[in-house]
Coordinates of C-alpha atoms in Angstrom, one line a residue:
X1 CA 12.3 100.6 50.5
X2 CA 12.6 97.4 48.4
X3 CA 11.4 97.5 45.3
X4 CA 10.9 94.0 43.1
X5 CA 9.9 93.7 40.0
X6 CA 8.3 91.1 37.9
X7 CA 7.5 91.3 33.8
X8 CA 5.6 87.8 33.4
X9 CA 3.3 87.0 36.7
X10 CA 1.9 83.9 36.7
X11 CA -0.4 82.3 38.1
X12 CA 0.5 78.4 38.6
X13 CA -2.1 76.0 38.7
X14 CA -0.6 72.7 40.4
X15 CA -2.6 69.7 39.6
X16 CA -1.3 66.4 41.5
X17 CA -2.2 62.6 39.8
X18 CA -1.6 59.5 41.4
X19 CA -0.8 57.5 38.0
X20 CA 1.3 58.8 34.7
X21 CA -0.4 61.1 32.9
X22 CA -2.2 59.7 30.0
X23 CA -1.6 61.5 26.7
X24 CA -5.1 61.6 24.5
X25 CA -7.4 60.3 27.9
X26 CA -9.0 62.0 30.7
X27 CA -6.4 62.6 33.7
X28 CA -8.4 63.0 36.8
X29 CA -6.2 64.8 39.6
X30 CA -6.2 64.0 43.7
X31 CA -5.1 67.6 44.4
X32 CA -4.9 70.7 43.0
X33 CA -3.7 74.0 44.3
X34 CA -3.0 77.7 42.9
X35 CA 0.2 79.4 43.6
X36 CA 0.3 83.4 43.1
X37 CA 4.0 84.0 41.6
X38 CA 6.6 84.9 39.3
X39 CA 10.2 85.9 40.9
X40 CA 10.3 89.0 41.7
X41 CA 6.6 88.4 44.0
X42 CA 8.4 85.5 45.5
X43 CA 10.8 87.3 46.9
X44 CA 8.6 90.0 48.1
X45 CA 6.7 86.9 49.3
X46 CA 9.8 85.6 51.5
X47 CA 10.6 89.5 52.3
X48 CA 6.8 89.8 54.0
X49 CA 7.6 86.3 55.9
X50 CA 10.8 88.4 57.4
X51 CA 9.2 91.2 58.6
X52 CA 10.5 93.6 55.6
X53 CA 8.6 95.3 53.6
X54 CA 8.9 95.8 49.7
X55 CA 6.5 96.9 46.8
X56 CA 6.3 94.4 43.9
X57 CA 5.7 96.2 41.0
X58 CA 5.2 94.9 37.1
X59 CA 2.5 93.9 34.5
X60 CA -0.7 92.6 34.9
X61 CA -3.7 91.7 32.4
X62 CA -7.5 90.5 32.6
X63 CA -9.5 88.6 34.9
X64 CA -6.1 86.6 35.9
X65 CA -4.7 89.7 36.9
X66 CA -7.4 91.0 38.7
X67 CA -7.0 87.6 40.9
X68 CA -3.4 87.6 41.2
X69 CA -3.7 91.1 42.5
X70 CA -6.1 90.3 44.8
X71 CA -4.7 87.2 46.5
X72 CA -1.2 89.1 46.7
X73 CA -2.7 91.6 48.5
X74 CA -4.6 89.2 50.8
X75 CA -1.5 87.4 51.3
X76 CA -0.6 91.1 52.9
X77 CA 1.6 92.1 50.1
X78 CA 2.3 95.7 48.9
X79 CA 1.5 96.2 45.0
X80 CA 1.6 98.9 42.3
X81 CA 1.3 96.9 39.5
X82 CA 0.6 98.1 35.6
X83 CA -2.5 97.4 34.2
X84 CA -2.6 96.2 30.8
X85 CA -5.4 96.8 28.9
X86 CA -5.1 93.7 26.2
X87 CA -4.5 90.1 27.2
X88 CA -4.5 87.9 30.3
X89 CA -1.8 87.4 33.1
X90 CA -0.5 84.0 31.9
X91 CA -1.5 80.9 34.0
X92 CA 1.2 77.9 34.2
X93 CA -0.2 74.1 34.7
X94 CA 2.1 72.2 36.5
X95 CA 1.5 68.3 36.3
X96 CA 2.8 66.4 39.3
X97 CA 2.5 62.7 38.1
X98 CA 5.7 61.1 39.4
X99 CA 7.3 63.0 36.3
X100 CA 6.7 66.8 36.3
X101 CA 5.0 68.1 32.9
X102 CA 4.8 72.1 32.8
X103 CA 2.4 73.9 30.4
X104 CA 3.6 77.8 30.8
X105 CA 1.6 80.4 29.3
X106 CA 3.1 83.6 27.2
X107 CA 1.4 86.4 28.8
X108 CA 0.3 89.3 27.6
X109 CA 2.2 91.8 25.3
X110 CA 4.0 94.6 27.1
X111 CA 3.5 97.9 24.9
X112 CA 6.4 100.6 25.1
X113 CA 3.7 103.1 26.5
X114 CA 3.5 100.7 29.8
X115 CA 7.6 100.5 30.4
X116 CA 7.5 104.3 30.2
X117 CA 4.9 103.7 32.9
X118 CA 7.4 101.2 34.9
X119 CA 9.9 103.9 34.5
X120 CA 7.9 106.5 35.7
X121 CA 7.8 104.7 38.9
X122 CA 11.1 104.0 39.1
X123 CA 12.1 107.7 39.0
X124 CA 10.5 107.8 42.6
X125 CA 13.2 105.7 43.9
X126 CA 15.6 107.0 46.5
X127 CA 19.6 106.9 47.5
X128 CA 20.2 103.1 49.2
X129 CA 16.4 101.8 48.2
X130 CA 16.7 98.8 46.5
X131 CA 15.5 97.3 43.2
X132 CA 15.4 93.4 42.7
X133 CA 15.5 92.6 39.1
X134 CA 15.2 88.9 38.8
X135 CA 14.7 86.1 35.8
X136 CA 13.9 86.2 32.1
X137 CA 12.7 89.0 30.1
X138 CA 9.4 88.6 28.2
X139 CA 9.9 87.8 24.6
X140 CA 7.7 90.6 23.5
X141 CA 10.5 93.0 25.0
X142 CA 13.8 93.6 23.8
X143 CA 17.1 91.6 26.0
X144 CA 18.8 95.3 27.0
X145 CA 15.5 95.9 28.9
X146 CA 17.6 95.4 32.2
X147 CA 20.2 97.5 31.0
X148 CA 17.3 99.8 29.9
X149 CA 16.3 100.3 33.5
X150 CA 19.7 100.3 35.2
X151 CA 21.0 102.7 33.2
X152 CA 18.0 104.8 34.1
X153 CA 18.7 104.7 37.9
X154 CA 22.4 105.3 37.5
X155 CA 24.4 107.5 39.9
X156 CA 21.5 107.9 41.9
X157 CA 22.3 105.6 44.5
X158 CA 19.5 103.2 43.9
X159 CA 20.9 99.3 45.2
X160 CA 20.2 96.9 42.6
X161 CA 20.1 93.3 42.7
X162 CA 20.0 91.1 39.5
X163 CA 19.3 87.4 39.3
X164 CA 19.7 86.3 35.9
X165 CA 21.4 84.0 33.5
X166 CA 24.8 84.8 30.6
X167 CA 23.9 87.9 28.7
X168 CA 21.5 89.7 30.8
X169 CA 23.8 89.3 34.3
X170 CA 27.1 90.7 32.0
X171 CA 25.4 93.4 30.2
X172 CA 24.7 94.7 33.3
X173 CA 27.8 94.8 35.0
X174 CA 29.0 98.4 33.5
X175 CA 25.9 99.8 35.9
X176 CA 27.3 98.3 39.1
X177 CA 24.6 96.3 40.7
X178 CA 25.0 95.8 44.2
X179 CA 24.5 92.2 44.2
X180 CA 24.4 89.9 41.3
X181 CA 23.4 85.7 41.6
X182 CA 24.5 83.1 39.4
X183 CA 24.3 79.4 40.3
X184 CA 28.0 77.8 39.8
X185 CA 26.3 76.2 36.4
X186 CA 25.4 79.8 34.8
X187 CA 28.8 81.1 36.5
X188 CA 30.4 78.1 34.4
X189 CA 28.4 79.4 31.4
X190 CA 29.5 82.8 31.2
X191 CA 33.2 82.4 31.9
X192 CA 33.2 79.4 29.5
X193 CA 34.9 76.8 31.8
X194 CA 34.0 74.5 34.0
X195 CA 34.5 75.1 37.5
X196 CA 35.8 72.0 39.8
X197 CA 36.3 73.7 43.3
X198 CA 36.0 76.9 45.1
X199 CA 39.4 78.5 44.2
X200 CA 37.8 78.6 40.1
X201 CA 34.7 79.6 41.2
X202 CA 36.5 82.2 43.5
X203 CA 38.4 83.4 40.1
X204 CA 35.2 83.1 38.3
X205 CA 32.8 85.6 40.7
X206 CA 35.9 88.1 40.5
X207 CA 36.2 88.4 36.7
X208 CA 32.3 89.7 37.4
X209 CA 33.6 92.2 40.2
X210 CA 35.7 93.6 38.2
X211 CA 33.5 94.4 35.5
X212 CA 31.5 96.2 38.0
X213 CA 29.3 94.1 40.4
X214 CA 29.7 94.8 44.0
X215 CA 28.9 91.6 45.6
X216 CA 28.7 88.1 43.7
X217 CA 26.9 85.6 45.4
X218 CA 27.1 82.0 43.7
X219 CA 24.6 79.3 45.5
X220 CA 25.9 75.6 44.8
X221 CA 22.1 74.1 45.7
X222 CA 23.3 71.0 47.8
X223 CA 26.4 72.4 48.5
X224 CA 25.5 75.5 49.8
X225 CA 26.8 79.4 48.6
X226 CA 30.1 81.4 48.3
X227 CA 30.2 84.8 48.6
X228 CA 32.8 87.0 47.2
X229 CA 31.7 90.6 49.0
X230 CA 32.6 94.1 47.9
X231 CA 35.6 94.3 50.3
X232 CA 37.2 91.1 48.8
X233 CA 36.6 88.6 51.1
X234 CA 35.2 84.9 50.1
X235 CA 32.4 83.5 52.6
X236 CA 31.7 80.1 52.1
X237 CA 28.8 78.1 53.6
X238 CA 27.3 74.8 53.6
X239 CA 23.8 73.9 53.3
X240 CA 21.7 72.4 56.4
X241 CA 20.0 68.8 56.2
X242 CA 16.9 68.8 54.9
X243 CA 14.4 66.5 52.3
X244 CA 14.6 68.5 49.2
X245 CA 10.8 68.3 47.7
X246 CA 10.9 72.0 45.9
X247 CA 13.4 73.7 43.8
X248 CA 11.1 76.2 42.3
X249 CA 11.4 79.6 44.3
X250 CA 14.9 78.6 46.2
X251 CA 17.3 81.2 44.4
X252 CA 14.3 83.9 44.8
X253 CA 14.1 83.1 48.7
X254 CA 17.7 83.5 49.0
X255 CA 18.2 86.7 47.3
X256 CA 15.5 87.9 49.6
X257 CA 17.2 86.7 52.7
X258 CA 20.6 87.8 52.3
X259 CA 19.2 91.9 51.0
X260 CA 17.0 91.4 54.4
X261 CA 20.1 90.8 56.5
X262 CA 22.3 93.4 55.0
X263 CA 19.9 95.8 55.5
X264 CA 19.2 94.9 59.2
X265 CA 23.1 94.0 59.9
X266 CA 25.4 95.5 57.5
X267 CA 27.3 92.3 58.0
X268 CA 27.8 90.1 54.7
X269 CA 28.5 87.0 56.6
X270 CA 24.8 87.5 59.0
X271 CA 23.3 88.1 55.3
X272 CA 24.9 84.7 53.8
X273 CA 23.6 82.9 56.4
X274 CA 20.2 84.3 56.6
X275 CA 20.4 84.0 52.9
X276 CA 20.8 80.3 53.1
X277 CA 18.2 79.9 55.8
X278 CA 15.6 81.2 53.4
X279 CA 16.5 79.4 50.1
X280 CA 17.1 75.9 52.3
X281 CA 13.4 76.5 53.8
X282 CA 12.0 77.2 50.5
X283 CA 13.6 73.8 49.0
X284 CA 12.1 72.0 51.7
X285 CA 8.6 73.0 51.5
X286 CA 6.1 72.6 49.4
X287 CA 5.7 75.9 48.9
X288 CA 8.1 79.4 49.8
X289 CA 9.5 79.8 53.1
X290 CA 7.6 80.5 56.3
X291 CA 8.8 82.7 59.2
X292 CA 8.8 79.5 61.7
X293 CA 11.1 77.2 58.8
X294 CA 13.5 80.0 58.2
X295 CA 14.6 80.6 62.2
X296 CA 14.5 76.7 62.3
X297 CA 17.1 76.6 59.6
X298 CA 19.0 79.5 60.6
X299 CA 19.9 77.9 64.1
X300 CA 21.5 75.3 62.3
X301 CA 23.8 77.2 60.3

């Protein structure tokens, strides 16, 4: 089974205006739409569009909660989230007025007593099921929280898969994640160069193999995704044509895709390309990938 899991949920209310937004007037909007989310449920969300099945586990709070949980589970999702019992699952306003403006809420705080809860799920994981960790950590927990879980799992066989950024992808290296992925810009970051071509970012993915990831996967947005795999060969790949209109929920979409076709194939190559499909179709939607966008893509590639 696939486990991912998600600290902040959010929900994200998208409000579209057909004029700048006026500071200290009234805006009125032409659209508006809610959008059910935080990493981790969007790639459970792109896993469902595949056929695969995962649980999405993490912290919710309040009336918000209540509603994410609901519409996630409508949306045919499996959830076992925490229940908080002070605050509110945050809600983010996204302003689409030409210019984007982004209101994000904190959340709610995440007492020790409810990551000993996390954990306690955790420990029902299994040899080769998989746990996705993916983006920031809230601030009301510490930064070795990842670490925290990881080392938990350790030696038991558990897959994990972290999507994150400098310190919390290379403190988690010593646990040997199965999959870690940068973009080239926070691969840059956290070997301290700059990297100009695909030999340096080839160089670049190892030094992170060989402090103990399995398989680095670096996506290069417009120009597609390398893949240095666990047997030491580079997989390169371009990215099909498409009208770019949604950034938010790419990376998520291709982690999903490229655990969904290792799991079905075994072959890294199938899983870069399915990988690809997934993030491409997200980018080119409004919102994540559907079934019918994804096999669309992946005939391309």
């Amino acid at each position: 089974m696939i486990y991912t899991v998600t600290f902040n949920p959010a929900i994200d209310y998208v409000v579209r205006l057909d004029s700048p937004l006026q500071v200290a007037a009234i805006n009125r909007a032409t659209g508006e739409d809610c959008v059910l989310g935080g990493k981790g449920i969007n790639v459970s969300g792109v896993l469902a569009q595949l056929g695969v099945e995962s649980v999405a586990l993490g912290f919710i709070a309040g009336e918000t909660g209540a509603w994410l949980e609901r519409g996630l589970a409508a949306q045919g999702l499996h959830t076992d989230f925490i229940h908080l019992q002070e605050g509110m699952t945050r809600i983010n306003v996204k302003i689409k007025a030409g210019q984007e403006t982004e209101l994000n809420g904190a959340g709610p705080n995440i007492p020790e007593a409810a990551m000993q809860a996390l954990e306690a799920k955790l420990d029902t994981l299994q040899k080769d099921d998989v746990l996705i960790l993916a983006g920031s950590i809230p601030a009301c927990l510490p930064q070795t929280t990842y670490e925290r879980l990881l080392a938990r799992l350790q030696g038991r066989g558990v897959r994990a898969v972290v999507d994150a950024t400098q310190d919390l992808l290379l403190k988690v290296l010593p646990y040997e994640p199965f999959l870690v992925k940068p973009n080239n810009h926070e691969l840059a970051e956290i070997v301290g160069r700059e990297l100009t071509n695909d030999d340096e970012i080839v160089t670049a993915a190892a030094s992170l193999q060989a402090q103990g990831a399995h398989n680095v996967l670096v996506s290069m947005a417009g120009d597609g995704a390398l893949l240095l795999d666990e047997n030491g060969t580079v997989h390169r790949i371009g990215c099909p044509k498409g009208k770019v209109v949604n950034s938010v929920g790419a990376g998520d979409s291709m982690v999903a895709g490229f655990v969904a076709g290792y799991l079905r194939t075994g072959d890294y190559r199938y899983a870069l390309r399915l990988g690809t499909a997934c993030g491409s179709a997200t980018a080119f939607s409004v919102g994540l990938a559907t079934k019918a966008d994804i096999e669309k893509l992946l005939r391309t590639i």
